[in-house]
Amino acid sequence: MRRILISISLALGLALGATACASPAEPVALDASTVVIDVRTPEEFASGHLEGALNIDVQSPDFEALVSQLDPSGSYYVYCRSGNRSGQAIDRMSGLGFTDLTNGGSVESASSATGIPVVTGP
């Protein structure tokens, strides 16, 4: 159900097409199947995150176990507070065999680039 909601929210607000190397400052068109991942802490996530994003804390000891449950051939748009932790998450995910990864930078940059609104709560 969560995957369907993510797909619907992305499809409504975004043009079709995916990119793996776009700068967060430039508009990014995400495919409806792209999974958006916020790699900040649960507290940061609750204070404001992209609508439909998954929260997988890159600083959590079970980060690798959690992302290993995702399809490594899927498309992922990863963001954090500044772009630093999302870069670390992308490096770690690449080491696990993920190949279609985009660093969205900060939550504000990611929202601006994708058109996905920031929402609060869990």
PDB file of C-alpha atoms in Angstrom:
ATOM      1  CA  MET A   1       0.000   0.000   0.000  1.00  0.00           C
ATOM      2  CA  ARG A   2       2.836   2.398   0.891  1.00  0.00           C
ATOM      3  CA  ARG A   3       4.467   1.773  -2.497  1.00  0.00           C
ATOM      4  CA  ILE A   4       1.179   2.573  -4.250  1.00  0.00           C
ATOM      5  CA  LEU A   5       0.833   5.838  -2.310  1.00  0.00           C
ATOM      6  CA  ILE A   6       4.393   6.811  -3.173  1.00  0.00           C
ATOM      7  CA  SER A   7       3.778   6.038  -6.839  1.00  0.00           C
ATOM      8  CA  ILE A   8       0.552   8.023  -6.920  1.00  0.00           C
ATOM      9  CA  SER A   9       2.046  11.075  -5.213  1.00  0.00           C
ATOM     10  CA  LEU A  10       5.048  11.063  -7.519  1.00  0.00           C
ATOM     11  CA  ALA A  11       2.953  10.532 -10.634  1.00  0.00           C
ATOM     12  CA  LEU A  12       0.595  13.391  -9.808  1.00  0.00           C
ATOM     13  CA  GLY A  13       3.218  16.047  -9.327  1.00  0.00           C
ATOM     14  CA  LEU A  14       5.975  15.032 -11.687  1.00  0.00           C
ATOM     15  CA  ALA A  15       6.647  14.557 -15.364  1.00  0.00           C
ATOM     16  CA  LEU A  16       7.780  11.116 -16.505  1.00  0.00           C
ATOM     17  CA  GLY A  17      11.470  10.352 -16.830  1.00  0.00           C
ATOM     18  CA  ALA A  18      14.231   9.485 -14.402  1.00  0.00           C
ATOM     19  CA  THR A  19      17.666  10.843 -13.860  1.00  0.00           C
ATOM     20  CA  ALA A  20      20.567   9.527 -11.848  1.00  0.00           C
ATOM     21  CA  CYS A  21      22.929  12.487 -12.048  1.00  0.00           C
ATOM     22  CA  ALA A  22      20.841  15.650 -11.891  1.00  0.00           C
ATOM     23  CA  SER A  23      21.929  18.452  -9.615  1.00  0.00           C
ATOM     24  CA  PRO A  24      19.521  19.054  -6.736  1.00  0.00           C
ATOM     25  CA  ALA A  25      19.279  22.723  -7.754  1.00  0.00           C
ATOM     26  CA  GLU A  26      17.844  21.761 -11.144  1.00  0.00           C
ATOM     27  CA  PRO A  27      14.338  20.370 -11.678  1.00  0.00           C
ATOM     28  CA  VAL A  28      14.284  16.575 -11.476  1.00  0.00           C
ATOM     29  CA  ALA A  29      11.644  14.444 -13.144  1.00  0.00           C
ATOM     30  CA  LEU A  30      11.116  11.225 -11.236  1.00  0.00           C
ATOM     31  CA  ASP A  31       9.589   8.095 -12.674  1.00  0.00           C
ATOM     32  CA  ALA A  32       6.476   6.924 -10.835  1.00  0.00           C
ATOM     33  CA  SER A  33       8.433   3.882  -9.644  1.00  0.00           C
ATOM     34  CA  THR A  34      11.222   5.952  -8.048  1.00  0.00           C
ATOM     35  CA  VAL A  35      11.407   5.482  -4.284  1.00  0.00           C
ATOM     36  CA  VAL A  36      12.205   8.610  -2.276  1.00  0.00           C
ATOM     37  CA  ILE A  37      14.314   7.952   0.824  1.00  0.00           C
ATOM     38  CA  ASP A  38      14.976  10.390   3.681  1.00  0.00           C
ATOM     39  CA  VAL A  39      18.125   9.228   5.487  1.00  0.00           C
ATOM     40  CA  ARG A  40      17.833  11.550   8.501  1.00  0.00           C
ATOM     41  CA  THR A  41      16.898  10.523  12.041  1.00  0.00           C
ATOM     42  CA  PRO A  42      13.247   9.727  12.831  1.00  0.00           C
ATOM     43  CA  GLU A  43      13.037  13.000  14.794  1.00  0.00           C
ATOM     44  CA  GLU A  44      14.294  15.017  11.817  1.00  0.00           C
ATOM     45  CA  PHE A  45      11.940  13.107   9.526  1.00  0.00           C
ATOM     46  CA  ALA A  46       8.947  13.957  11.757  1.00  0.00           C
ATOM     47  CA  SER A  47       9.853  17.660  11.671  1.00  0.00           C
ATOM     48  CA  GLY A  48       9.391  17.784   7.884  1.00  0.00           C
ATOM     49  CA  HIS A  49       9.959  15.333   5.019  1.00  0.00           C
ATOM     50  CA  LEU A  50       8.948  14.880   1.403  1.00  0.00           C
ATOM     51  CA  GLU A  51       5.452  13.480   1.135  1.00  0.00           C
ATOM     52  CA  GLY A  52       5.565   9.717   0.611  1.00  0.00           C
ATOM     53  CA  ALA A  53       9.257   9.375   1.512  1.00  0.00           C
ATOM     54  CA  LEU A  54      10.601   6.346   3.348  1.00  0.00           C
ATOM     55  CA  ASN A  55      12.688   7.072   6.437  1.00  0.00           C
ATOM     56  CA  ILE A  56      15.816   4.922   6.644  1.00  0.00           C
ATOM     57  CA  ASP A  57      18.318   6.553   9.032  1.00  0.00           C
ATOM     58  CA  VAL A  58      21.813   6.230   7.544  1.00  0.00           C
ATOM     59  CA  GLN A  59      23.283   6.501  11.054  1.00  0.00           C
ATOM     60  CA  SER A  60      21.240   3.543  12.304  1.00  0.00           C
ATOM     61  CA  PRO A  61      23.210   0.332  12.904  1.00  0.00           C
ATOM     62  CA  ASP A  62      20.681  -1.576  10.783  1.00  0.00           C
ATOM     63  CA  PHE A  63      20.869   0.736   7.743  1.00  0.00           C
ATOM     64  CA  GLU A  64      22.361  -1.947   5.476  1.00  0.00           C
ATOM     65  CA  ALA A  65      19.812  -4.537   6.614  1.00  0.00           C
ATOM     66  CA  LEU A  66      16.936  -2.152   5.912  1.00  0.00           C
ATOM     67  CA  VAL A  67      18.089  -1.047   2.454  1.00  0.00           C
ATOM     68  CA  SER A  68      18.904  -4.649   1.587  1.00  0.00           C
ATOM     69  CA  GLN A  69      15.157  -5.283   1.693  1.00  0.00           C
ATOM     70  CA  LEU A  70      14.764  -2.905  -1.283  1.00  0.00           C
ATOM     71  CA  ASP A  71      15.171  -3.913  -4.930  1.00  0.00           C
ATOM     72  CA  PRO A  72      18.768  -3.040  -5.941  1.00  0.00           C
ATOM     73  CA  SER A  73      17.634  -2.599  -9.549  1.00  0.00           C
ATOM     74  CA  GLY A  74      15.074   0.046  -8.543  1.00  0.00           C
ATOM     75  CA  SER A  75      15.392   3.818  -8.825  1.00  0.00           C
ATOM     76  CA  TYR A  76      16.048   5.797  -5.636  1.00  0.00           C
ATOM     77  CA  TYR A  77      16.073   9.519  -4.815  1.00  0.00           C
ATOM     78  CA  VAL A  78      17.918  10.050  -1.519  1.00  0.00           C
ATOM     79  CA  TYR A  79      18.041  13.230   0.585  1.00  0.00           C
ATOM     80  CA  CYS A  80      18.905  14.455   4.099  1.00  0.00           C
ATOM     81  CA  ARG A  81      19.472  17.817   5.824  1.00  0.00           C
ATOM     82  CA  SER A  82      22.387  19.090   3.740  1.00  0.00           C
ATOM     83  CA  GLY A  83      23.367  16.404   1.220  1.00  0.00           C
ATOM     84  CA  ASN A  84      26.206  14.959   3.305  1.00  0.00           C
ATOM     85  CA  ARG A  85      24.375  11.992   4.820  1.00  0.00           C
ATOM     86  CA  SER A  86      22.558  11.285   1.553  1.00  0.00           C
ATOM     87  CA  GLY A  87      25.973  11.067  -0.136  1.00  0.00           C
ATOM     88  CA  GLN A  88      27.116   8.624   2.559  1.00  0.00           C
ATOM     89  CA  ALA A  89      23.924   6.583   2.110  1.00  0.00           C
ATOM     90  CA  ILE A  90      24.419   6.479  -1.658  1.00  0.00           C
ATOM     91  CA  ASP A  91      28.002   5.275  -1.210  1.00  0.00           C
ATOM     92  CA  ARG A  92      26.838   2.508   1.124  1.00  0.00           C
ATOM     93  CA  MET A  93      23.929   1.546  -1.129  1.00  0.00           C
ATOM     94  CA  SER A  94      26.261   1.419  -4.146  1.00  0.00           C
ATOM     95  CA  GLY A  95      28.399  -1.030  -2.196  1.00  0.00           C
ATOM     96  CA  LEU A  96      25.306  -3.215  -1.820  1.00  0.00           C
ATOM     97  CA  GLY A  97      24.717  -3.286  -5.583  1.00  0.00           C
ATOM     98  CA  PHE A  98      22.291  -0.380  -6.038  1.00  0.00           C
ATOM     99  CA  THR A  99      22.982   1.528  -9.259  1.00  0.00           C
ATOM    100  CA  ASP A 100      20.176   4.053  -9.902  1.00  0.00           C
ATOM    101  CA  LEU A 101      20.732   6.519  -7.065  1.00  0.00           C
ATOM    102  CA  THR A 102      20.258  10.292  -7.050  1.00  0.00           C
ATOM    103  CA  ASN A 103      21.476  12.594  -4.273  1.00  0.00           C
ATOM    104  CA  GLY A 104      18.688  15.127  -3.722  1.00  0.00           C
ATOM    105  CA  GLY A 105      20.735  17.140  -1.233  1.00  0.00           C
ATOM    106  CA  SER A 106      18.751  18.840   1.520  1.00  0.00           C
ATOM    107  CA  VAL A 107      15.056  18.357   2.162  1.00  0.00           C
ATOM    108  CA  GLU A 108      14.440  21.879   0.831  1.00  0.00           C
ATOM    109  CA  SER A 109      16.487  21.290  -2.323  1.00  0.00           C
ATOM    110  CA  ALA A 110      14.822  17.931  -2.886  1.00  0.00           C
ATOM    111  CA  SER A 111      11.355  19.448  -2.530  1.00  0.00           C
ATOM    112  CA  SER A 112      12.206  22.334  -4.845  1.00  0.00           C
ATOM    113  CA  ALA A 113      13.768  20.071  -7.462  1.00  0.00           C
ATOM    114  CA  THR A 114      11.019  17.437  -7.480  1.00  0.00           C
ATOM    115  CA  GLY A 115       7.940  19.476  -6.687  1.00  0.00           C
ATOM    116  CA  ILE A 116       7.061  17.067  -3.864  1.00  0.00           C
ATOM    117  CA  PRO A 117       5.707  18.995  -0.862  1.00  0.00           C
ATOM    118  CA  VAL A 118       7.255  18.846   2.606  1.00  0.00           C
ATOM    119  CA  VAL A 119       4.909  17.425   5.237  1.00  0.00           C
ATOM    120  CA  THR A 120       5.275  16.893   8.995  1.00  0.00           C
ATOM    121  CA  GLY A 121       4.580  13.912  11.202  1.00  0.00           C
ATOM    122  CA  PRO A 122       5.575  10.272  11.017  1.00  0.00           C
TER     123      PRO A 122
END
